[in-house]
Short mmCIF file of C-alpha atoms in Angstrom, two decimals:
data_model
loop_
_atom_site.label_atom_id
_atom_site.label_comp_id
_atom_site.label_asym_id
_atom_site.label_seq_id
_atom_site.Cartn_x
_atom_site.Cartn_y
_atom_site.Cartn_z
CA MET A 15 -29.91 38.84 -80.63
CA ALA A 16 -31.40 40.56 -77.95
CA SER A 17 -32.96 38.06 -76.84
CA TYR A 18 -30.44 35.23 -76.74
CA SER A 19 -28.99 37.02 -74.39
CA TYR A 20 -31.82 37.56 -72.38
CA SER A 21 -32.40 33.58 -72.82
CA SER A 22 -28.70 32.87 -71.61
CA SER A 23 -28.76 36.04 -68.30
CA LEU A 24 -31.51 32.95 -67.56
CA VAL A 25 -30.04 30.63 -67.96
CA ASN A 26 -26.74 31.47 -66.14
CA ILE A 27 -29.71 32.76 -62.98
CA SER A 28 -30.33 29.26 -62.71
CA SER A 29 -27.37 27.76 -63.48
CA SER A 30 -26.61 29.83 -59.95
CA LEU A 31 -29.58 28.84 -58.46
CA VAL A 32 -28.85 25.40 -58.15
CA ASN A 33 -25.37 25.75 -57.49
CA ILE A 34 -26.20 27.77 -54.47
CA SER A 35 -29.12 25.00 -53.46
CA SER A 36 -26.36 22.19 -53.96
CA SER A 37 -23.62 23.79 -52.00
CA GLN A 38 -26.06 24.47 -49.62
CA VAL A 39 -28.04 21.12 -49.53
CA ASN A 40 -24.15 19.90 -49.28
CA SER A 41 -22.84 22.95 -46.08
CA SER A 42 -25.93 21.31 -44.46
CA SER A 43 -24.82 17.42 -44.84
CA VAL A 44 -21.10 17.73 -43.29
CA ASN A 45 -23.05 19.67 -40.42
CA ASN A 46 -25.47 16.81 -39.77
CA VAL A 47 -22.68 14.12 -40.23
CA SER A 48 -20.57 16.52 -37.71
CA ASN A 49 -23.31 17.13 -35.58
CA SER A 50 -23.40 12.96 -35.20
CA VAL A 51 -19.96 12.26 -34.31
CA SER A 52 -20.08 14.46 -31.99
CA SER A 53 -22.94 13.69 -30.40
CA THR A 54 -21.60 9.85 -30.26
CA VAL A 55 -21.75 8.42 -27.06
CA ILE A 56 -19.30 5.05 -26.87
CA ASN A 57 -20.18 2.21 -24.13
CA VAL A 58 -18.31 1.53 -21.48
CA GLY A 59 -16.96 -0.67 -18.62
CA SER A 60 -16.02 -1.25 -15.40
CA TYR A 61 -15.15 -3.87 -13.29
CA HIS A 62 -14.56 -3.25 -8.76
CA CYS A 63 -11.02 -2.69 -8.40
CA PRO A 64 -9.72 -0.93 -5.73
CA PRO A 65 -8.64 1.06 -5.62
CA PHE A 66 -8.19 1.22 -10.04
CA VAL A 67 -12.40 1.12 -9.65
CA MET A 68 -14.00 1.82 -6.21
CA ASN A 69 -18.26 1.87 -6.26
CA ILE A 70 -19.22 3.53 -3.66
CA GLN A 71 -22.92 5.12 -2.89
CA ASP A 72 -23.79 8.96 -3.10
CA ASN A 73 -27.21 9.36 -1.32
CA SER A 74 -28.10 12.69 -4.11
CA ARG A 75 -27.66 10.05 -6.59
CA PRO A 76 -30.31 6.32 -7.31
CA GLN A 77 -27.05 4.63 -8.87
CA PRO A 78 -23.92 4.96 -7.30
CA THR A 79 -20.70 6.31 -8.19
CA SER A 80 -17.32 4.78 -9.95
CA THR A 81 -13.86 6.34 -7.89
CA GLY A 82 -10.35 5.33 -8.46
CA LEU A 83 -7.05 5.57 -10.20
CA SER A 84 -8.50 3.93 -13.34
CA ILE A 85 -11.59 5.84 -13.03
CA LEU A 86 -9.60 9.38 -13.37
CA LEU A 87 -7.82 8.84 -15.52
CA TRP A 88 -10.57 7.19 -18.16
CA GLU A 89 -12.23 10.89 -17.32
CA ARG A 90 -9.21 13.12 -18.56
CA ILE A 91 -8.91 10.79 -21.18
CA ALA A 92 -12.10 11.01 -22.34
CA GLU A 93 -11.33 14.91 -21.43
CA SER A 94 -9.40 14.65 -23.96
CA ILE A 95 -10.29 13.94 -26.52
CA ASP A 96 -14.43 15.08 -26.10
CA LEU A 97 -15.72 12.30 -25.90
CA GLN A 98 -19.08 10.35 -24.26
CA TYR A 99 -19.43 7.30 -22.87
CA GLU A 100 -22.22 5.99 -21.01
CA MET A 101 -20.17 2.89 -17.76
CA GLN A 102 -21.93 0.07 -16.84
CA ASP A 103 -20.44 -2.75 -14.12
CA TYR A 104 -19.08 -6.11 -14.58
CA THR A 105 -17.22 -9.11 -13.44
CA LEU A 106 -13.68 -8.94 -14.72
CA LYS A 107 -15.04 -11.17 -17.36
CA GLY A 108 -17.68 -10.50 -18.51
CA LEU A 109 -16.05 -6.93 -19.09
CA LEU A 110 -13.11 -9.27 -20.76
CA GLU A 111 -16.19 -11.00 -23.02
CA ALA A 112 -17.62 -7.12 -24.02
CA VAL A 113 -14.82 -6.19 -25.33
CA GLU A 114 -14.58 -9.67 -27.52
CA ASN A 115 -17.98 -9.24 -28.56
CA GLY A 116 -18.16 -5.48 -28.96
CA SER A 117 -20.47 -4.44 -26.55
CA ILE A 118 -18.52 -1.96 -24.84
CA GLU A 119 -16.18 -0.46 -26.47
CA VAL A 120 -13.35 -0.28 -23.26
CA GLY A 121 -12.84 -2.22 -20.86
CA ILE A 122 -11.85 -0.02 -16.85
CA SER A 123 -10.00 -1.32 -14.42
CA CYS A 124 -6.51 -3.29 -12.97
CA ILE A 125 -6.64 -5.57 -16.56
CA THR A 126 -3.24 -6.62 -17.20
CA ILE A 127 -2.55 -7.13 -20.58
CA THR A 128 -1.97 -10.67 -21.71
CA PRO A 129 -1.02 -12.47 -25.55
CA GLU A 130 -3.52 -14.81 -24.76
CA ARG A 131 -6.42 -11.28 -24.05
CA GLU A 132 -4.33 -9.37 -27.38
CA LEU A 133 -5.30 -11.71 -29.67
CA LEU A 134 -9.54 -11.35 -28.96
CA MET A 135 -9.08 -6.92 -27.86
CA ASP A 136 -6.45 -4.04 -28.61
CA PHE A 137 -4.86 -3.30 -25.30
CA SER A 138 -3.65 1.45 -23.81
CA HIS A 139 0.47 1.27 -23.07
CA SER A 140 0.40 0.05 -20.00
CA PHE A 141 -0.33 3.32 -17.25
CA TYR A 142 0.53 1.17 -14.12
CA GLU A 143 2.94 -1.26 -14.18
CA THR A 144 3.00 -3.90 -10.62
CA HIS A 145 3.04 -8.09 -10.18
CA LEU A 146 1.37 -11.00 -8.15
CA ALA A 147 2.44 -11.39 -5.02
CA ILE A 148 1.51 -13.95 -2.17
CA ALA A 149 -0.71 -12.96 1.29
CA VAL A 150 -0.53 -15.38 4.43
CA LYS A 151 -2.25 -15.67 7.75
CA GLN A 152 0.88 -15.06 10.65
CA LYS A 153 0.94 -17.90 13.56
CA GLY A 154 0.58 -17.88 16.36
CA TYR A 155 3.47 -16.60 18.87
CA LEU A 156 4.10 -20.09 19.65
CA ALA A 157 4.17 -21.93 16.09
CA SER A 158 6.11 -18.91 14.96
CA PHE A 159 9.37 -19.64 17.53
CA ILE A 160 9.09 -23.16 16.66
CA ASN A 161 9.15 -22.48 12.83
CA ILE A 162 12.53 -20.25 14.32
CA ILE A 163 14.29 -22.19 16.02
CA THR A 164 13.17 -25.22 13.53
CA ASN A 165 14.73 -23.15 10.28
CA THR A 166 17.39 -24.88 8.56
CA THR A 167 18.20 -21.52 7.45
CA LEU A 168 19.15 -20.66 11.03
CA LEU A 169 20.57 -23.84 12.25
CA LEU A 170 22.73 -23.77 9.41
CA VAL A 171 24.03 -20.66 10.10
CA VAL A 172 25.08 -21.47 13.55
CA GLY A 173 27.20 -23.96 12.67
CA ILE A 174 28.95 -22.36 10.74
CA ILE A 175 29.86 -20.02 13.30
CA LEU A 176 30.31 -22.46 16.15
CA ILE A 177 32.68 -24.40 13.71
CA CYS A 178 34.69 -21.34 11.65
CA ALA A 179 34.64 -20.16 15.69
CA GLY A 180 36.16 -24.02 17.05
CA LEU A 181 38.50 -23.20 14.17
CA ILE A 182 40.08 -19.52 15.28
CA GLY A 183 40.32 -19.71 18.90
CA TRP A 184 42.46 -23.99 17.70
CA ILE A 185 44.73 -21.70 15.40
CA PHE A 186 45.56 -19.25 18.49
CA TYR A 187 45.00 -21.36 20.78
CA LEU A 188 48.65 -23.35 19.11
CA LEU A 189 49.61 -19.49 18.23
CA GLU A 190 49.33 -18.00 21.80
CA HIS A 191 48.32 -20.27 24.96
CA LYS A 192 52.13 -20.75 25.95
CA VAL A 193 53.16 -17.29 26.28
CA ASN A 194 49.28 -15.03 26.72
CA HIS A 195 48.24 -16.02 30.42
CA LYS A 196 45.64 -13.29 30.69
CA LEU A 197 43.63 -15.00 27.28
CA TYR A 198 44.34 -18.76 28.91
CA SER A 199 44.98 -18.46 32.22
CA MET A 200 42.98 -21.27 33.45
CA PRO A 201 45.36 -24.33 35.15
CA SER A 202 43.35 -26.99 33.34
CA THR A 203 44.64 -27.96 29.94
CA GLY A 204 40.51 -28.32 28.81
CA ALA A 205 39.91 -25.31 30.44
CA GLN A 206 42.31 -23.57 27.88
CA LEU A 207 40.30 -25.16 25.29
CA LEU A 208 37.09 -23.69 26.68
CA GLU A 209 38.84 -20.55 26.38
CA ALA A 210 40.09 -20.86 23.12
CA PHE A 211 36.45 -21.66 21.78
CA ILE A 212 35.06 -18.51 23.59
CA LEU A 213 38.29 -16.62 22.16
CA GLY A 214 37.17 -18.09 18.71
CA LEU A 215 33.59 -17.22 19.27
CA LEU A 216 33.39 -13.42 20.04
CA PHE A 217 36.20 -13.49 16.97
CA ILE A 218 33.73 -13.60 14.67
CA THR A 219 30.60 -12.03 17.26
CA LYS A 220 31.30 -9.49 18.48
CA GLY A 221 34.30 -8.18 15.22
CA PRO A 222 38.73 -8.48 16.45
CA PHE A 223 39.55 -8.15 19.87
CA ASN A 224 42.30 -5.23 20.55
CA TYR A 225 46.05 -6.16 19.00
CA PHE A 226 47.56 -5.69 21.64
CA GLU A 227 45.96 -8.18 24.02
CA PHE A 228 48.14 -11.34 21.69
CA LYS A 229 51.69 -11.68 22.75
CA THR A 230 52.73 -13.31 19.41
CA LEU A 231 53.24 -11.23 15.46
CA SER A 232 51.75 -14.51 14.17
CA GLY A 233 48.65 -14.61 16.10
CA ARG A 234 48.49 -9.92 15.95
CA VAL A 235 48.84 -10.61 12.13
CA LEU A 236 46.25 -12.89 12.08
CA THR A 237 43.90 -10.18 14.03
CA VAL A 238 44.34 -8.03 11.70
CA PHE A 239 43.33 -10.63 8.83
CA LEU A 240 40.21 -11.95 10.58
CA ALA A 241 39.51 -7.95 11.29
CA ILE A 242 38.04 -7.76 8.09
CA ALA A 243 36.84 -11.10 7.30
CA SER A 244 35.13 -11.10 10.64
CA THR A 245 33.65 -7.81 9.34
CA LEU A 246 32.21 -8.94 6.57
CA PHE A 247 31.23 -12.44 8.04
CA ILE A 248 29.45 -10.65 10.84
CA ALA A 249 27.64 -7.96 8.22
CA SER A 250 26.22 -11.33 5.41
CA ILE A 251 24.91 -13.37 9.03
CA THR A 252 22.94 -10.25 10.95
CA ALA A 253 21.72 -9.70 7.31
CA MET A 254 20.49 -13.28 6.73
CA LEU A 255 18.61 -13.60 10.35
CA ALA A 256 16.59 -10.80 9.93
CA SER A 257 15.52 -12.74 6.75
CA THR A 258 14.77 -16.03 8.74
CA PHE A 259 13.08 -14.07 11.73
CA THR A 260 10.96 -12.13 10.13
CA LEU A 261 9.70 -14.88 7.27
CA GLY A 262 9.63 -16.89 10.86
CA LEU A 263 6.76 -14.58 12.28
CA LEU A 264 4.62 -15.03 8.53
CA ASN A 265 5.65 -18.43 7.09
CA THR A 266 8.38 -20.04 6.55
CA ASP A 267 7.06 -22.90 4.28
CA ILE A 268 6.98 -20.47 1.00
CA LYS A 269 9.91 -19.71 -0.16
CA SER A 270 9.06 -18.90 -3.40
CA PRO A 271 5.77 -19.68 -6.21
CA TYR A 272 6.92 -23.20 -6.37
CA ASP A 273 6.26 -23.96 -2.16
CA LEU A 274 2.61 -23.50 -3.15
CA ILE A 275 1.90 -26.94 -3.72
CA LYS A 276 1.96 -28.74 -0.83
CA LEU A 277 -0.73 -25.76 0.00
CA ASN A 278 -3.95 -25.12 0.46
CA VAL A 279 -3.73 -21.40 -1.87
CA GLY A 280 -6.59 -18.84 -3.55
CA THR A 281 -7.12 -16.59 -6.53
CA LYS A 282 -9.92 -14.77 -7.68
CA VAL A 283 -11.33 -16.67 -11.25
CA SER A 284 -10.57 -15.37 -14.76
CA THR A 285 -7.43 -13.71 -13.57
CA THR A 286 -3.62 -13.60 -14.20
CA SER A 287 -2.82 -15.03 -11.56
CA SER A 288 -5.47 -18.22 -11.63
CA ILE A 289 -3.21 -18.56 -15.22
CA TYR A 290 -0.27 -18.48 -13.84
CA LEU A 291 -0.88 -20.88 -10.43
CA ASP A 292 -2.28 -23.21 -13.80
CA SER A 293 0.57 -22.73 -15.23
CA LEU A 294 2.88 -23.87 -12.39
CA GLY A 295 -0.15 -26.62 -12.17
CA ILE A 296 -0.88 -25.95 -8.60
CA ILE A 297 -4.14 -27.58 -8.02
CA HIS A 298 -6.60 -24.09 -6.09
CA GLN A 299 -9.38 -22.77 -5.43
CA THR A 300 -10.60 -19.93 -6.83
CA PHE A 301 -13.45 -16.94 -5.50
CA THR A 302 -14.58 -14.56 -6.67
CA SER A 303 -13.65 -11.30 -4.43
CA LEU A 304 -11.07 -10.38 -2.85
CA ASP A 305 -12.85 -10.58 0.34
CA ASP A 306 -14.05 -13.92 -0.08
CA MET A 307 -10.32 -14.73 -0.43
CA LEU A 308 -9.08 -12.56 2.57
CA SER A 309 -12.28 -13.79 4.77
CA ALA A 310 -11.07 -17.57 3.17
CA LEU A 311 -7.64 -16.88 4.66
CA ASN A 312 -8.48 -14.96 7.81
CA ASN A 313 -10.48 -18.13 8.49
CA GLY A 314 -7.73 -20.86 7.86
CA GLU A 315 -9.79 -21.95 4.88
CA ILE A 316 -7.07 -21.86 2.98
CA ASP A 317 -3.06 -21.41 3.15
CA ALA A 318 -2.48 -18.58 1.16
CA ILE A 319 -3.13 -16.47 -1.70
CA VAL A 320 -2.20 -14.86 -4.90
CA ASP A 321 -3.56 -11.83 -6.37
CA ASP A 322 -1.59 -8.34 -7.88
CA ASP A 323 0.78 -7.14 -5.32
CA ALA A 324 -1.25 -3.80 -5.58
CA VAL A 325 -4.22 -4.58 -5.09
CA LEU A 326 -4.02 -7.19 -2.41
CA LYS A 327 -1.98 -4.05 -0.49
CA TYR A 328 -4.59 -1.30 -0.43
CA LYS A 329 -6.80 -3.55 0.44
CA LEU A 330 -4.85 -4.50 3.21
CA LYS A 331 -4.37 -1.42 4.53
CA LEU A 332 -7.87 -0.12 4.72
CA ALA A 333 -8.84 -4.47 6.28
CA LYS A 334 -5.55 -3.30 9.12
CA GLN A 335 -7.25 1.12 9.54
CA GLN A 336 -10.61 -0.88 10.09
CA GLY A 337 -9.09 -3.27 13.12
CA ARG A 338 -9.18 -6.49 9.93
CA TYR A 339 -7.22 -8.91 9.10
CA GLN A 340 -4.53 -8.04 12.17
CA GLN A 341 -2.56 -11.42 11.57
CA ILE A 342 -2.41 -11.08 7.84
CA SER A 343 0.72 -10.21 5.82
CA VAL A 344 2.23 -9.84 1.91
CA LEU A 345 5.46 -12.35 2.23
CA PRO A 346 8.21 -10.17 0.40
CA TYR A 347 8.70 -12.04 -2.94
CA GLN A 348 8.27 -10.58 -6.68
CA PHE A 349 7.13 -12.85 -8.98
CA GLU A 350 5.08 -12.59 -12.47
CA LYS A 351 5.10 -8.80 -13.33
CA GLN A 352 1.87 -6.80 -14.67
CA ASN A 353 1.56 -3.91 -16.95
CA TYR A 354 -2.31 -2.35 -16.08
CA GLY A 355 -3.65 -0.61 -19.67
CA LEU A 356 -7.33 0.02 -20.89
CA ALA A 357 -9.02 -2.07 -22.51
CA ILE A 358 -10.01 -1.68 -25.96
CA LYS A 359 -12.42 -3.39 -28.94
CA ASP A 360 -10.22 -5.01 -31.62
CA ASN A 361 -9.68 -2.22 -34.80
CA SER A 362 -11.62 -0.11 -32.99
CA PRO A 363 -10.86 4.01 -34.34
CA TYR A 364 -10.38 5.95 -30.48
CA THR A 365 -7.20 3.61 -29.83
CA GLU A 366 -4.65 5.80 -30.91
CA GLN A 367 -6.31 8.77 -29.76
CA LEU A 368 -6.74 7.28 -26.57
CA ASN A 369 -2.63 6.05 -26.40
CA ARG A 370 -2.03 9.90 -26.76
CA ALA A 371 -4.19 10.70 -24.32
CA LEU A 372 -2.55 8.23 -22.03
CA LEU A 373 0.98 8.66 -22.30
CA ASN A 374 0.19 12.80 -21.75
CA ILE A 375 -1.61 12.00 -18.99
CA ARG A 376 0.75 9.41 -17.31
CA GLN A 377 3.52 12.68 -17.32
CA SER A 378 1.07 15.64 -15.40
CA PRO A 379 1.66 16.07 -11.64
CA GLU A 380 -1.82 15.76 -11.19
CA TRP A 381 -1.32 11.11 -12.30
CA GLN A 382 1.23 11.53 -10.02
CA GLN A 383 0.15 12.83 -6.56
CA ALA A 384 -3.73 10.48 -7.06
CA LEU A 385 -0.54 7.80 -7.63
CA ASN A 386 0.95 8.89 -4.33
CA GLN A 387 -2.10 9.25 -2.56
CA TYR A 388 -3.38 5.35 -3.15
CA PHE A 389 0.41 3.95 -2.66
CA ALA A 390 2.31 6.02 -0.50
CA ASP A 391 2.34 4.24 2.70
CA TYR A 392 3.21 0.92 0.85
#
């Protein structure tokens, strides 16, 4: 019996040693897996698109570094989810292809979320909303003056003013010319009719006369009604003329994107701007960079350019601070809304984490300050 107990004890001790050894192996395996996950370095790509991604050369570093709104967003996301990464620069087409084929996990830039791209890759939630815009070069003073005086809207407004002035003057002439010698002081009928037209013109452009200037009750009642109507009329005409004069100084040939059909238009290659122009059947030149487009527009090689509003305005702002492209302006039209997001490899395990972190960062004071820094002047 004693011999059996001793043997049993040895078996139990041996079994315990085996279990301890197995636990150590399992614990070591878990630690190795955990360390492997935490030390994973993913590949990300960026595309130069100021102010979202800007490459700057630091003399203390052999390679240029990236900064900008999208870079800030990505750095905060990576910090939030403890993600290690290596970044490489691409063209826009190359960046999208790299995300599509899985060469990189995330694409960072001013990448518009579109249904066509969504079929090939995933996207984060939108982090910036903008739209397409048209930029043109202002014409010279003589050309601008000719545009203004030949503008159909302006001619229509002038015609309406003259007709209304004649009608109002004629009505008041019928009511007042026999009894109101102050307003109709000229001896001849023709001169009095001219006075009536001037009265109507002043009524339209300047507003209502003093109530007591009119002698007849009908004239005074009509003055009250015209006082209200002329106030609204003058406000409408002023707004219309202000818009006409502004556009006359830019390019009155373009009143909507459809007017680009008859012009020589430029846009960047492989962008949503190019796709949009294709959808309208607008033949256009493609450029590799916004700088090339602006230079071509400034030199008169093209008539207009189409690009994302935020990118276009930021680039022009910096250029004008440097004394360049002073005559190039963005037209006051908004069309084809754009939403920027991070391009993510299809079925990426990081998508959900990236989206949660992005939404938190968009609500942070730092993000709002960054938006104000880049876009406060718009």
